[in-house]
mmCIF file of C-alpha atoms in Angstrom:
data_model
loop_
_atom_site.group_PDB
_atom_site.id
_atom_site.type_symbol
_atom_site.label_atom_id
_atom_site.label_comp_id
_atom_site.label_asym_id
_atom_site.label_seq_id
_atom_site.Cartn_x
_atom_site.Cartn_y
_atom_site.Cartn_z
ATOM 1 C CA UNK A 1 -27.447 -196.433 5.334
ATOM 2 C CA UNK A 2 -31.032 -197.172 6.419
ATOM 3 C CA UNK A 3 -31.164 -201.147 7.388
ATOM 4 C CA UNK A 4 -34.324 -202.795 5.199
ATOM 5 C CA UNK A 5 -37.313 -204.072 7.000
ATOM 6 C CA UNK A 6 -38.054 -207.492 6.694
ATOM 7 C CA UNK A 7 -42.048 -207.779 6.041
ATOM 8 C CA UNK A 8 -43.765 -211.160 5.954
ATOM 9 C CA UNK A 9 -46.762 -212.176 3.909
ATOM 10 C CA UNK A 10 -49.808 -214.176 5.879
ATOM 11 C CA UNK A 11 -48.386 -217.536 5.063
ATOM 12 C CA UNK A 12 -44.864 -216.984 5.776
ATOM 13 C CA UNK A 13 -45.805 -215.385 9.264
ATOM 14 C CA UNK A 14 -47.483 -218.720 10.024
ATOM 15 C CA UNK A 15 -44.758 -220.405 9.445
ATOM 16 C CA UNK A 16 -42.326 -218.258 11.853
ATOM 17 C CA UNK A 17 -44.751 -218.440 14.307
ATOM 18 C CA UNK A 18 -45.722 -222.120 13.400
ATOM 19 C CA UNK A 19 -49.372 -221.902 13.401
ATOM 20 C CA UNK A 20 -52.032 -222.130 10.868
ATOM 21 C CA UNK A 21 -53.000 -219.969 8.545
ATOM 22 C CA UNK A 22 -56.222 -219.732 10.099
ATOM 23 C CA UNK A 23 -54.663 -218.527 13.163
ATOM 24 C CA UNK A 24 -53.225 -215.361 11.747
ATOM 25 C CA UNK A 25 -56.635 -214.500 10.198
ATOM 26 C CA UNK A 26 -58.756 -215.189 13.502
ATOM 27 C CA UNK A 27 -55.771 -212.922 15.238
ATOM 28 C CA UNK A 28 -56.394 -210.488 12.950
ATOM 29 C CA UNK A 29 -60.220 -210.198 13.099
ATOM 30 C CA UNK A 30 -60.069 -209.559 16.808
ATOM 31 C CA UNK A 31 -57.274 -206.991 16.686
ATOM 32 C CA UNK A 32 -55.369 -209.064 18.445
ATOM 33 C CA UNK A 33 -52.086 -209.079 15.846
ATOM 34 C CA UNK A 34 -50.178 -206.284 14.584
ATOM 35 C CA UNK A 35 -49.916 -206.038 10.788
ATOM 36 C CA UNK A 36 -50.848 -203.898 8.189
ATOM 37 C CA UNK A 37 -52.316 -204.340 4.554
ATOM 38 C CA UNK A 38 -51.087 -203.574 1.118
ATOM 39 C CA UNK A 39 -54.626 -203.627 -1.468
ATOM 40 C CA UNK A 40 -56.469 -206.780 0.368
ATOM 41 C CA UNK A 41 -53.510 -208.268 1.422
ATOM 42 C CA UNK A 42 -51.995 -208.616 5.183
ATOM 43 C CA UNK A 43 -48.304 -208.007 5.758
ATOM 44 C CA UNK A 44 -46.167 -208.210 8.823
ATOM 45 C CA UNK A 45 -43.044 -206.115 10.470
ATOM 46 C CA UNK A 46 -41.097 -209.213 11.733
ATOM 47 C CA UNK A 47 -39.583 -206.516 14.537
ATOM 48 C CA UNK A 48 -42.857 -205.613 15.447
ATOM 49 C CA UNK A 49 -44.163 -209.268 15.181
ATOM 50 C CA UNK A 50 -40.784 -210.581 17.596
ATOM 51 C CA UNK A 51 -41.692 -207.657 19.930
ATOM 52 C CA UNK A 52 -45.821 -208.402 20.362
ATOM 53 C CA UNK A 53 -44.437 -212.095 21.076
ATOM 54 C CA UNK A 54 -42.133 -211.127 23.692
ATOM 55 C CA UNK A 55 -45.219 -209.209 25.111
ATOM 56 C CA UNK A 56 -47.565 -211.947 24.720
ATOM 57 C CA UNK A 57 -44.885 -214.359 26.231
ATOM 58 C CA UNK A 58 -44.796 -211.699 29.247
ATOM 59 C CA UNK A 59 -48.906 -211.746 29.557
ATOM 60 C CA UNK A 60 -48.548 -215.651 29.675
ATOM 61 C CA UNK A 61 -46.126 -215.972 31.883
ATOM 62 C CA UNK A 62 -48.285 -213.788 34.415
ATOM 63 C CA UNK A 63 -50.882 -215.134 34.276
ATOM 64 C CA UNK A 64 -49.797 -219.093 35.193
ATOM 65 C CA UNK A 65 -47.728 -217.081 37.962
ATOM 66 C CA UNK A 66 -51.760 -216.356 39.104
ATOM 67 C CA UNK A 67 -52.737 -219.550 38.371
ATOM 68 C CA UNK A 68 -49.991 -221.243 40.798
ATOM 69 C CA UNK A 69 -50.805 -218.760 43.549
ATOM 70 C CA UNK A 70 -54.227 -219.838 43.535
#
């Protein structure tokens, strides 16, 4: 049996990721966060969402590792 996929609206996804709302939407306009929309609204794959943090984490992480070589 197919496991469901757990899909957050805008205002539960800044929650999870305790930002503001504003924060998803500027994310969003640049392209920057992964999410698709249903009509005019945004909805999010919390996989996909827990995976693009784990990446993001991973771009942080090398680039103080630059920083501290400097």
């Amino acid at each position: 049996m197919a496991q469901a996929v757990k899909v957050l609206t805008v205002n539960e996804l800044a929650e999870y990721l305790r930002v503001h709302r504003s924060t998803i939407y500027r994310l969003l306009k640049k392209g920057l966060l992964p999410g698709f929309k249903i009509g005019s609204d945004w909805r999010f794959n919390v996989e996909v969402i827990d995976k693009w943090r784990m990446k993001q984490g991973a771009i942080l992480l090398a680039e103080d590792a630059e920083e501290l070589k400097e």
